[in-house]
PDB file of C-alpha atoms in Angstrom:
ATOM      1  CA  MET A   1     128.349  67.739 215.045  1.00 33.00           C
ATOM      2  CA  ILE A   2     124.966  68.954 213.931  1.00 37.00           C
ATOM      3  CA  LEU A   3     124.694  71.252 216.945  1.00 36.00           C
ATOM      4  CA  LYS A   4     128.159  72.668 216.275  1.00 41.00           C
ATOM      5  CA  ASP A   5     127.337  73.409 212.635  1.00 46.00           C
ATOM      6  CA  GLY A   6     123.999  74.839 213.646  1.00 43.00           C
ATOM      7  CA  ALA A   7     125.618  77.195 216.133  1.00 44.00           C
ATOM      8  CA  ALA A   8     128.091  78.342 213.518  1.00 44.00           C
ATOM      9  CA  CYS A   9     125.285  79.004 211.043  1.00 39.00           C
ATOM     10  CA  LEU A  10     123.374  80.953 213.669  1.00 36.00           C
ATOM     11  CA  ARG A  11     126.415  83.120 214.419  1.00 42.00           C
ATOM     12  CA  ASN A  12     126.849  83.784 210.715  1.00 43.00           C
ATOM     13  CA  LEU A  13     123.192  84.715 210.324  1.00 37.00           C
ATOM     14  CA  ILE A  14     123.372  87.079 213.278  1.00 37.00           C
ATOM     15  CA  HIS A  15     126.411  88.741 211.746  1.00 42.00           C
ATOM     16  CA  LEU A  16     124.784  88.875 208.306  1.00 41.00           C
ATOM     17  CA  PHE A  17     121.560  90.466 209.487  1.00 44.00           C
ATOM     18  CA  ARG A  18     123.120  92.691 212.115  1.00 47.00           C
ATOM     19  CA  PRO A  19     121.271  96.007 211.656  1.00 50.00           C
ATOM     20  CA  ALA A  20     123.226  98.858 210.146  1.00 49.00           C
ATOM     21  CA  SER A  21     120.949 101.340 211.867  1.00 48.00           C
ATOM     22  CA  SER A  22     118.148 101.473 214.394  1.00 46.00           C
ATOM     23  CA  SER A  23     114.820 103.245 214.266  1.00 41.00           C
ATOM     24  CA  LEU A  24     115.379 104.428 217.828  1.00 49.00           C
ATOM     25  CA  THR A  25     118.913 105.767 217.370  1.00 50.00           C
ATOM     26  CA  SER A  26     118.824 106.869 213.731  1.00 53.00           C
ATOM     27  CA  LYS A  27     118.318 110.596 213.403  1.00 82.00           C
ATOM     28  CA  GLY A  28     119.114 113.354 211.012  1.00 94.00           C
ATOM     29  CA  VAL A  29     119.219 117.062 210.341  1.00 96.00           C
ATOM     30  CA  TYR A  30     119.704 118.567 206.941  1.00 97.00           C
ATOM     31  CA  GLU A  31     120.034 121.822 205.045  1.00 98.00           C
ATOM     32  CA  GLY A  32     119.065 123.238 201.685  1.00 97.00           C
ATOM     33  CA  THR A  33     121.042 125.791 199.716  1.00 98.00           C
ATOM     34  CA  LYS A  34     121.643 126.624 196.074  1.00 98.00           C
ATOM     35  CA  ALA A  35     124.393 127.392 193.599  1.00 98.00           C
ATOM     36  CA  TYR A  36     123.609 130.124 191.045  1.00 98.00           C
ATOM     37  CA  ARG A  37     125.197 130.754 187.665  1.00 98.00           C
ATOM     38  CA  THR A  38     125.793 134.406 186.783  1.00 98.00           C
ATOM     39  CA  GLU A  39     125.583 135.968 183.333  1.00 97.00           C
ATOM     40  CA  ASP A  40     129.383 135.945 183.094  1.00 96.00           C
ATOM     41  CA  GLY A  41     129.597 132.255 184.036  1.00 96.00           C
ATOM     42  CA  ARG A  42     130.614 132.497 187.691  1.00 97.00           C
ATOM     43  CA  ILE A  43     129.086 130.176 190.306  1.00 98.00           C
ATOM     44  CA  LEU A  44     127.773 131.803 193.483  1.00 98.00           C
ATOM     45  CA  LEU A  45     126.545 130.407 196.799  1.00 98.00           C
ATOM     46  CA  PHE A  46     124.171 132.372 199.022  1.00 98.00           C
ATOM     47  CA  ARG A  47     124.946 132.736 202.739  1.00 98.00           C
ATOM     48  CA  PRO A  48     126.150 129.140 203.272  1.00 98.00           C
ATOM     49  CA  ASP A  49     127.577 130.133 206.655  1.00 98.00           C
ATOM     50  CA  LEU A  50     124.025 130.590 207.934  1.00 98.00           C
ATOM     51  CA  ASN A  51     123.112 127.086 206.779  1.00 98.00           C
ATOM     52  CA  ALA A  52     126.167 125.822 208.645  1.00 98.00           C
ATOM     53  CA  SER A  53     125.186 127.628 211.830  1.00 98.00           C
ATOM     54  CA  ARG A  54     121.621 126.365 211.591  1.00 98.00           C
ATOM     55  CA  MET A  55     122.829 122.793 211.195  1.00 98.00           C
ATOM     56  CA  LYS A  56     124.961 123.174 214.331  1.00 98.00           C
ATOM     57  CA  ILE A  57     121.932 124.409 216.275  1.00 97.00           C
ATOM     58  CA  GLY A  58     119.803 121.552 214.970  1.00 96.00           C
ATOM     59  CA  ALA A  59     122.486 118.968 215.690  1.00 96.00           C
ATOM     60  CA  GLU A  60     122.834 120.200 219.261  1.00 96.00           C
ATOM     61  CA  ARG A  61     119.058 119.922 219.748  1.00 94.00           C
ATOM     62  CA  MET A  62     119.152 116.345 218.436  1.00 94.00           C
ATOM     63  CA  CYS A  63     122.253 115.407 220.511  1.00 94.00           C
ATOM     64  CA  MET A  64     124.453 115.024 217.439  1.00 95.00           C
ATOM     65  CA  PRO A  65     127.992 116.203 216.727  1.00 96.00           C
ATOM     66  CA  SER A  66     128.184 118.509 213.724  1.00 95.00           C
ATOM     67  CA  PRO A  67     130.739 119.810 211.220  1.00 97.00           C
ATOM     68  CA  SER A  68     132.283 123.194 211.884  1.00 97.00           C
ATOM     69  CA  VAL A  69     131.120 126.186 209.849  1.00 98.00           C
ATOM     70  CA  ASP A  70     134.293 126.003 207.760  1.00 98.00           C
ATOM     71  CA  GLN A  71     133.882 122.251 207.142  1.00 98.00           C
ATOM     72  CA  PHE A  72     130.268 122.757 206.110  1.00 98.00           C
ATOM     73  CA  VAL A  73     130.974 125.639 203.742  1.00 98.00           C
ATOM     74  CA  ASP A  74     133.925 123.777 202.225  1.00 97.00           C
ATOM     75  CA  ALA A  75     131.710 120.743 201.586  1.00 97.00           C
ATOM     76  CA  VAL A  76     129.102 122.905 199.855  1.00 98.00           C
ATOM     77  CA  LYS A  77     131.800 124.527 197.736  1.00 98.00           C
ATOM     78  CA  GLN A  78     133.191 121.136 196.753  1.00 97.00           C
ATOM     79  CA  ILE A  79     129.826 119.700 195.729  1.00 97.00           C
ATOM     80  CA  ALA A  80     129.052 122.835 193.709  1.00 98.00           C
ATOM     81  CA  LEU A  81     132.443 122.723 191.987  1.00 97.00           C
ATOM     82  CA  ALA A  82     132.185 118.992 191.249  1.00 97.00           C
ATOM     83  CA  ASN A  83     128.763 119.568 189.671  1.00 97.00           C
ATOM     84  CA  LYS A  84     129.564 122.891 188.009  1.00 97.00           C
ATOM     85  CA  ARG A  85     128.371 121.739 184.593  1.00 97.00           C
ATOM     86  CA  TRP A  86     124.957 120.909 186.069  1.00 97.00           C
ATOM     87  CA  VAL A  87     124.299 124.451 187.297  1.00 98.00           C
ATOM     88  CA  PRO A  88     121.563 125.724 184.923  1.00 97.00           C
ATOM     89  CA  PRO A  89     122.029 128.911 182.893  1.00 96.00           C
ATOM     90  CA  PRO A  90     120.734 132.186 184.410  1.00 94.00           C
ATOM     91  CA  GLY A  91     116.949 132.229 184.528  1.00 91.00           C
ATOM     92  CA  LYS A  92     116.651 128.483 183.851  1.00 93.00           C
ATOM     93  CA  GLY A  93     117.043 127.148 187.378  1.00 95.00           C
ATOM     94  CA  THR A  94     119.644 126.496 190.053  1.00 97.00           C
ATOM     95  CA  LEU A  95     121.711 123.677 191.513  1.00 98.00           C
ATOM     96  CA  TYR A  96     120.014 122.609 194.745  1.00 98.00           C
ATOM     97  CA  ILE A  97     122.488 121.328 197.335  1.00 98.00           C
ATOM     98  CA  ARG A  98     121.412 119.090 200.201  1.00 98.00           C
ATOM     99  CA  PRO A  99     123.895 118.804 203.112  1.00 98.00           C
ATOM    100  CA  LEU A 100     122.826 115.942 205.369  1.00 97.00           C
ATOM    101  CA  LEU A 101     123.919 114.789 208.825  1.00 97.00           C
ATOM    102  CA  ILE A 102     122.648 111.379 209.914  1.00 95.00           C
ATOM    103  CA  GLY A 103     123.272 109.083 212.857  1.00 93.00           C
ATOM    104  CA  SER A 104     123.352 105.306 212.638  1.00 89.00           C
ATOM    105  CA  GLY A 105     124.577 102.199 214.438  1.00 86.00           C
ATOM    106  CA  PRO A 106     123.600  98.670 215.521  1.00 84.00           C
ATOM    107  CA  VAL A 107     121.784  99.730 218.700  1.00 80.00           C
ATOM    108  CA  LEU A 108     118.169  99.016 219.633  1.00 80.00           C
ATOM    109  CA  GLY A 109     117.974 101.206 222.708  1.00 81.00           C
ATOM    110  CA  LEU A 110     116.808 104.797 222.804  1.00 85.00           C
ATOM    111  CA  GLY A 111     119.774 107.138 222.800  1.00 86.00           C
ATOM    112  CA  PRO A 112     122.319 108.999 220.692  1.00 89.00           C
ATOM    113  CA  ALA A 113     123.670 107.063 217.723  1.00 90.00           C
ATOM    114  CA  PRO A 114     127.210 105.614 218.017  1.00 91.00           C
ATOM    115  CA  GLU A 115     128.322 107.077 214.696  1.00 92.00           C
ATOM    116  CA  TYR A 116     127.424 109.930 212.370  1.00 94.00           C
ATOM    117  CA  THR A 117     127.842 110.693 208.685  1.00 95.00           C
ATOM    118  CA  PHE A 118     127.958 114.136 207.075  1.00 97.00           C
ATOM    119  CA  LEU A 119     127.433 114.227 203.323  1.00 96.00           C
ATOM    120  CA  ALA A 120     126.133 116.497 200.576  1.00 97.00           C
ATOM    121  CA  TYR A 121     124.506 115.849 197.218  1.00 97.00           C
ATOM    122  CA  ALA A 122     123.069 118.068 194.527  1.00 98.00           C
ATOM    123  CA  SER A 123     120.557 118.244 191.688  1.00 97.00           C
ATOM    124  CA  PRO A 124     119.558 120.904 189.144  1.00 97.00           C
ATOM    125  CA  VAL A 125     116.065 122.237 189.874  1.00 96.00           C
ATOM    126  CA  GLY A 126     113.474 124.583 188.447  1.00 92.00           C
ATOM    127  CA  ASN A 127     110.430 126.036 190.217  1.00 85.00           C
ATOM    128  CA  TYR A 128     109.419 124.282 193.437  1.00 84.00           C
ATOM    129  CA  PHE A 129     105.674 124.584 192.869  1.00 78.00           C
ATOM    130  CA  LYS A 130     104.004 123.261 189.726  1.00 72.00           C
ATOM    131  CA  GLU A 131     102.336 126.650 189.374  1.00 67.00           C
ATOM    132  CA  GLY A 132     105.746 128.092 188.521  1.00 64.00           C
ATOM    133  CA  SER A 133     105.617 131.815 189.261  1.00 74.00           C
ATOM    134  CA  ALA A 134     101.811 131.870 189.434  1.00 87.00           C
ATOM    135  CA  PRO A 135     100.219 132.808 192.798  1.00 94.00           C
ATOM    136  CA  LEU A 136      99.828 130.001 195.315  1.00 95.00           C
ATOM    137  CA  ASN A 137      96.524 128.750 196.708  1.00 97.00           C
ATOM    138  CA  LEU A 138      96.949 127.772 200.347  1.00 98.00           C
ATOM    139  CA  TYR A 139      94.706 125.746 202.622  1.00 98.00           C
ATOM    140  CA  ILE A 140      94.656 126.417 206.373  1.00 98.00           C
ATOM    141  CA  GLU A 141      94.879 123.099 208.188  1.00 96.00           C
ATOM    142  CA  GLU A 142      92.831 122.753 211.372  1.00 95.00           C
ATOM    143  CA  GLU A 143      93.151 119.031 212.114  1.00 95.00           C
ATOM    144  CA  PHE A 144      96.898 118.494 211.928  1.00 94.00           C
ATOM    145  CA  VAL A 145      99.678 120.661 213.362  1.00 94.00           C
ATOM    146  CA  ARG A 146     103.285 120.914 212.244  1.00 93.00           C
ATOM    147  CA  ALA A 147     105.027 121.487 215.577  1.00 93.00           C
ATOM    148  CA  ALA A 148     104.361 122.001 219.284  1.00 93.00           C
ATOM    149  CA  PRO A 149     106.069 124.138 221.937  1.00 94.00           C
ATOM    150  CA  GLY A 150     109.028 122.318 223.454  1.00 94.00           C
ATOM    151  CA  GLY A 151     109.452 120.122 220.376  1.00 92.00           C
ATOM    152  CA  ALA A 152     111.904 120.384 217.496  1.00 91.00           C
ATOM    153  CA  GLY A 153     109.850 122.508 215.101  1.00 93.00           C
ATOM    154  CA  GLY A 154     112.483 125.213 215.114  1.00 94.00           C
ATOM    155  CA  VAL A 155     115.249 123.014 213.692  1.00 95.00           C
ATOM    156  CA  LYS A 156     115.562 121.434 210.266  1.00 95.00           C
ATOM    157  CA  ALA A 157     115.194 117.856 211.474  1.00 94.00           C
ATOM    158  CA  MET A 158     113.914 114.978 209.356  1.00 89.00           C
ATOM    159  CA  SER A 159     111.212 114.342 211.938  1.00 86.00           C
ATOM    160  CA  ASN A 160     109.575 117.704 211.192  1.00 86.00           C
ATOM    161  CA  TYR A 161     108.713 116.989 207.575  1.00 87.00           C
ATOM    162  CA  ALA A 162     107.245 113.483 207.335  1.00 86.00           C
ATOM    163  CA  PRO A 163     104.290 114.382 209.634  1.00 87.00           C
ATOM    164  CA  VAL A 164     103.093 117.116 207.232  1.00 92.00           C
ATOM    165  CA  LEU A 165     102.751 114.727 204.299  1.00 94.00           C
ATOM    166  CA  LYS A 166      99.268 113.490 205.151  1.00 95.00           C
ATOM    167  CA  ALA A 167      97.796 116.982 205.306  1.00 96.00           C
ATOM    168  CA  LEU A 168      99.815 118.091 202.271  1.00 96.00           C
ATOM    169  CA  ILE A 169      98.720 115.180 200.085  1.00 96.00           C
ATOM    170  CA  ARG A 170      95.101 115.727 201.091  1.00 97.00           C
ATOM    171  CA  ALA A 171      95.290 119.443 200.297  1.00 97.00           C
ATOM    172  CA  LYS A 172      96.932 118.885 196.914  1.00 96.00           C
ATOM    173  CA  SER A 173      94.276 116.334 195.998  1.00 97.00           C
ATOM    174  CA  ARG A 174      91.767 119.131 196.491  1.00 96.00           C
ATOM    175  CA  GLY A 175      93.653 121.472 194.172  1.00 96.00           C
ATOM    176  CA  PHE A 176      95.637 123.518 196.709  1.00 97.00           C
ATOM    177  CA  SER A 177      99.319 124.384 196.361  1.00 96.00           C
ATOM    178  CA  ASP A 178     100.288 123.796 199.985  1.00 96.00           C
ATOM    179  CA  VAL A 179      99.125 123.808 203.595  1.00 98.00           C
ATOM    180  CA  LEU A 180      99.366 126.638 206.099  1.00 98.00           C
ATOM    181  CA  TYR A 181      99.533 125.422 209.694  1.00 97.00           C
ATOM    182  CA  LEU A 182      98.198 127.038 212.848  1.00 97.00           C
ATOM    183  CA  ASP A 183      99.706 126.941 216.329  1.00 96.00           C
ATOM    184  CA  SER A 184      99.158 123.706 218.229  1.00 96.00           C
ATOM    185  CA  VAL A 185      97.918 125.329 221.459  1.00 96.00           C
ATOM    186  CA  ASN A 186      95.133 127.676 220.397  1.00 95.00           C
ATOM    187  CA  ARG A 187      94.704 126.699 216.734  1.00 95.00           C
ATOM    188  CA  LYS A 188      94.168 130.347 215.813  1.00 96.00           C
ATOM    189  CA  ASN A 189      97.618 131.813 215.153  1.00 97.00           C
ATOM    190  CA  VAL A 190      99.510 131.455 211.879  1.00 98.00           C
ATOM    191  CA  GLU A 191     102.764 129.470 211.986  1.00 97.00           C
ATOM    192  CA  GLU A 192     104.225 128.396 208.629  1.00 96.00           C
ATOM    193  CA  VAL A 193     103.612 126.522 205.399  1.00 97.00           C
ATOM    194  CA  SER A 194     104.850 122.929 204.945  1.00 94.00           C
ATOM    195  CA  SER A 195     108.155 123.994 203.428  1.00 89.00           C
ATOM    196  CA  CYS A 196     108.390 127.769 203.792  1.00 95.00           C
ATOM    197  CA  ASN A 197     107.788 130.819 205.979  1.00 98.00           C
ATOM    198  CA  ILE A 198     104.884 133.195 205.457  1.00 98.00           C
ATOM    199  CA  PHE A 199     104.609 136.995 205.406  1.00 98.00           C
ATOM    200  CA  VAL A 200     101.568 139.256 205.687  1.00 98.00           C
ATOM    201  CA  VAL A 201     101.441 142.761 204.180  1.00 98.00           C
ATOM    202  CA  LYS A 202      99.123 145.519 205.404  1.00 97.00           C
ATOM    203  CA  GLY A 203      99.933 148.995 204.143  1.00 96.00           C
ATOM    204  CA  ASN A 204     103.634 149.664 204.795  1.00 97.00           C
ATOM    205  CA  VAL A 205     103.856 146.971 207.471  1.00 98.00           C
ATOM    206  CA  ILE A 206     105.178 143.494 206.711  1.00 98.00           C
ATOM    207  CA  SER A 207     104.566 140.926 209.449  1.00 98.00           C
ATOM    208  CA  THR A 208     105.790 137.362 209.870  1.00 98.00           C
ATOM    209  CA  PRO A 209     105.340 134.881 212.730  1.00 98.00           C
ATOM    210  CA  ALA A 210     108.139 135.078 215.288  1.00 97.00           C
ATOM    211  CA  THR A 211     110.503 132.113 215.429  1.00 95.00           C
ATOM    212  CA  ASN A 212     109.697 130.985 218.951  1.00 90.00           C
ATOM    213  CA  GLY A 213     110.805 127.347 218.768  1.00 93.00           C
ATOM    214  CA  THR A 214     108.020 125.971 216.581  1.00 95.00           C
ATOM    215  CA  ILE A 215     108.942 127.861 213.403  1.00 95.00           C
ATOM    216  CA  LEU A 216     112.090 127.348 211.356  1.00 94.00           C
ATOM    217  CA  GLU A 217     114.397 130.357 211.082  1.00 96.00           C
ATOM    218  CA  GLY A 218     114.558 130.494 207.312  1.00 97.00           C
ATOM    219  CA  ILE A 219     117.629 132.010 205.703  1.00 98.00           C
ATOM    220  CA  THR A 220     115.529 133.441 202.875  1.00 98.00           C
ATOM    221  CA  ARG A 221     113.146 134.761 205.544  1.00 98.00           C
ATOM    222  CA  ARG A 222     116.004 136.525 207.317  1.00 98.00           C
ATOM    223  CA  SER A 223     117.349 137.964 204.053  1.00 98.00           C
ATOM    224  CA  VAL A 224     113.943 139.237 202.936  1.00 98.00           C
ATOM    225  CA  ILE A 225     113.429 140.942 206.300  1.00 98.00           C
ATOM    226  CA  GLU A 226     116.735 142.781 205.868  1.00 98.00           C
ATOM    227  CA  ILE A 227     115.917 143.798 202.292  1.00 98.00           C
ATOM    228  CA  ALA A 228     112.426 144.958 203.252  1.00 98.00           C
ATOM    229  CA  ARG A 229     113.804 147.169 206.021  1.00 98.00           C
ATOM    230  CA  ASP A 230     116.333 148.619 203.568  1.00 98.00           C
ATOM    231  CA  TYR A 231     113.368 149.654 201.391  1.00 97.00           C
ATOM    232  CA  GLY A 232     111.708 151.408 204.294  1.00 98.00           C
ATOM    233  CA  TYR A 233     109.073 148.843 205.220  1.00 98.00           C
ATOM    234  CA  GLN A 234     108.205 148.328 208.865  1.00 98.00           C
ATOM    235  CA  VAL A 235     108.858 144.638 209.539  1.00 98.00           C
ATOM    236  CA  GLU A 236     107.352 142.943 212.576  1.00 98.00           C
ATOM    237  CA  GLU A 237     108.096 139.467 213.910  1.00 98.00           C
ATOM    238  CA  ARG A 238     105.204 138.553 216.176  1.00 98.00           C
ATOM    239  CA  VAL A 239     102.122 136.431 216.753  1.00 98.00           C
ATOM    240  CA  ILE A 240      99.718 136.739 213.798  1.00 98.00           C
ATOM    241  CA  PRO A 241      96.081 135.665 214.402  1.00 98.00           C
ATOM    242  CA  VAL A 242      94.498 133.935 211.429  1.00 97.00           C
ATOM    243  CA  ASP A 243      91.791 136.629 211.380  1.00 94.00           C
ATOM    244  CA  GLU A 244      94.483 139.240 210.729  1.00 96.00           C
ATOM    245  CA  LEU A 245      95.893 137.128 207.914  1.00 97.00           C
ATOM    246  CA  ILE A 246      92.489 136.961 206.252  1.00 95.00           C
ATOM    247  CA  ASN A 247      92.303 140.769 206.236  1.00 96.00           C
ATOM    248  CA  ALA A 248      95.784 141.325 204.763  1.00 97.00           C
ATOM    249  CA  ASP A 249      96.454 143.269 201.556  1.00 97.00           C
ATOM    250  CA  GLN A 250      99.079 140.850 200.310  1.00 97.00           C
ATOM    251  CA  VAL A 251     100.595 137.546 201.430  1.00 98.00           C
ATOM    252  CA  PHE A 252     103.769 135.813 200.289  1.00 97.00           C
ATOM    253  CA  CYS A 253     106.008 132.887 201.224  1.00 97.00           C
ATOM    254  CA  THR A 254     109.788 132.614 201.439  1.00 98.00           C
ATOM    255  CA  GLY A 255     112.216 129.708 201.400  1.00 96.00           C
ATOM    256  CA  THR A 256     115.314 128.385 199.668  1.00 96.00           C
ATOM    257  CA  ALA A 257     113.224 126.221 197.370  1.00 93.00           C
ATOM    258  CA  VAL A 258     110.315 128.628 196.796  1.00 94.00           C
ATOM    259  CA  VAL A 259     112.440 131.840 196.902  1.00 96.00           C
ATOM    260  CA  VAL A 260     109.714 134.533 197.280  1.00 96.00           C
ATOM    261  CA  ALA A 261     106.328 133.270 196.124  1.00 95.00           C
ATOM    262  CA  PRO A 262     103.062 135.267 196.018  1.00 96.00           C
ATOM    263  CA  VAL A 263      99.934 133.860 197.624  1.00 97.00           C
ATOM    264  CA  GLY A 264      96.841 134.435 195.506  1.00 97.00           C
ATOM    265  CA  SER A 265      94.296 132.921 197.871  1.00 98.00           C
ATOM    266  CA  ILE A 266      93.865 131.214 201.222  1.00 98.00           C
ATOM    267  CA  THR A 267      90.969 128.923 202.089  1.00 98.00           C
ATOM    268  CA  TYR A 268      89.921 128.800 205.739  1.00 97.00           C
ATOM    269  CA  GLN A 269      86.822 127.051 207.065  1.00 96.00           C
ATOM    270  CA  ASN A 270      85.496 126.645 203.521  1.00 93.00           C
ATOM    271  CA  LYS A 271      85.886 130.354 202.757  1.00 96.00           C
ATOM    272  CA  ARG A 272      88.313 131.477 200.055  1.00 97.00           C
ATOM    273  CA  VAL A 273      90.002 134.862 200.452  1.00 97.00           C
ATOM    274  CA  GLU A 274      91.985 136.384 197.588  1.00 97.00           C
ATOM    275  CA  PHE A 275      94.962 138.728 197.827  1.00 97.00           C
ATOM    276  CA  LYS A 276      96.620 141.269 195.580  1.00 93.00           C
ATOM    277  CA  THR A 277      99.389 139.952 193.327  1.00 93.00           C
ATOM    278  CA  GLY A 278     101.146 141.246 190.231  1.00 86.00           C
ATOM    279  CA  SER A 279     104.082 143.370 189.151  1.00 79.00           C
ATOM    280  CA  ARG A 280     103.434 146.162 191.660  1.00 86.00           C
ATOM    281  CA  SER A 281     103.180 143.815 194.620  1.00 93.00           C
ATOM    282  CA  VAL A 282     105.580 143.972 197.553  1.00 96.00           C
ATOM    283  CA  TYR A 283     106.745 140.428 196.943  1.00 95.00           C
ATOM    284  CA  GLN A 284     107.885 141.319 193.416  1.00 95.00           C
ATOM    285  CA  GLU A 285     110.123 144.113 194.684  1.00 96.00           C
ATOM    286  CA  LEU A 286     111.660 141.844 197.311  1.00 97.00           C
ATOM    287  CA  TYR A 287     111.967 138.906 194.913  1.00 96.00           C
ATOM    288  CA  SER A 288     113.749 140.964 192.261  1.00 96.00           C
ATOM    289  CA  THR A 289     116.283 142.310 194.742  1.00 98.00           C
ATOM    290  CA  LEU A 290     116.947 138.964 196.402  1.00 98.00           C
ATOM    291  CA  VAL A 291     117.397 137.053 193.144  1.00 97.00           C
ATOM    292  CA  GLY A 292     119.434 139.922 191.727  1.00 97.00           C
ATOM    293  CA  ILE A 293     121.925 139.584 194.579  1.00 98.00           C
ATOM    294  CA  GLN A 294     121.948 135.775 194.384  1.00 98.00           C
ATOM    295  CA  THR A 295     122.697 135.770 190.655  1.00 97.00           C
ATOM    296  CA  GLY A 296     125.168 138.653 190.597  1.00 97.00           C
ATOM    297  CA  VAL A 297     122.879 141.033 188.680  1.00 97.00           C
ATOM    298  CA  ILE A 298     122.756 143.391 191.670  1.00 98.00           C
ATOM    299  CA  GLU A 299     125.990 144.289 193.466  1.00 97.00           C
ATOM    300  CA  ASP A 300     126.268 142.396 196.727  1.00 98.00           C
ATOM    301  CA  LYS A 301     126.996 145.130 199.254  1.00 97.00           C
ATOM    302  CA  LYS A 302     126.082 142.889 202.168  1.00 97.00           C
ATOM    303  CA  GLY A 303     128.678 140.164 201.628  1.00 98.00           C
ATOM    304  CA  TRP A 304     126.021 137.487 201.267  1.00 98.00           C
ATOM    305  CA  THR A 305     127.369 135.650 198.223  1.00 98.00           C
ATOM    306  CA  VAL A 306     130.375 133.330 198.043  1.00 98.00           C
ATOM    307  CA  GLU A 307     132.040 132.596 194.725  1.00 98.00           C
ATOM    308  CA  VAL A 308     133.047 128.990 194.072  1.00 96.00           C
TER     309      VAL A 308
END
């Protein structure tokens, strides 16, 4: 009788503590986009179809099924509409939307998860960096790397962001805004910042590291490249040695969260190099045009915005 009851209790305990997910099968890719309020009260999204396509690419790399482009865009529209009252007034911030695709299941082995969940949530946000619109101070990291060839650095996977925290926390404790990472093979070519892409300006030429599998194809990056070419700048996507970066006229970062942010200085091997910033800087011209389109101030002739 005791053995029978004991067996029953054991079965109940096994059922009770059956894992909902596994560290070996759990995985996730995610996106970041924003909803903008216009001066006349409309709510606009910015190129959500590109976020959808990027999630599909990331999901395929991580062996995950993914929502269709239409399903993704519809989800973003719904979360923006449901949180319409939380979209800040023009110039006061945006509604940041986080679409998320995660795998889970009670499996301990290494392999694709048995089930997947696609969801989206949102929060009103202001400036990403505590400096606000002030120039950023970056630190070039030489010990840690963000991604390696053949890995998943080119997709927006959860696994790409946790590893940068150690270097980021250390840099911020020293007074820097963020960390700029070098390539993992030679440790001498610029890749990207923890959460954004980087651009280098020299004369009329704007250069940015090519997205070769270790660098995320940012949607803001892509948009800024198009705008810059419209203004007559020569834009190059290529390998950028850190020595070339140090000798640049101007440097700026791009990303959904950071938008277009000027870099005031970069510290490399204990040497601080400062760059031109201010109202006549290239970044300001690109920032004004990009934000103007996103917020409806400038006519969207490219079909980038979607009204909710």
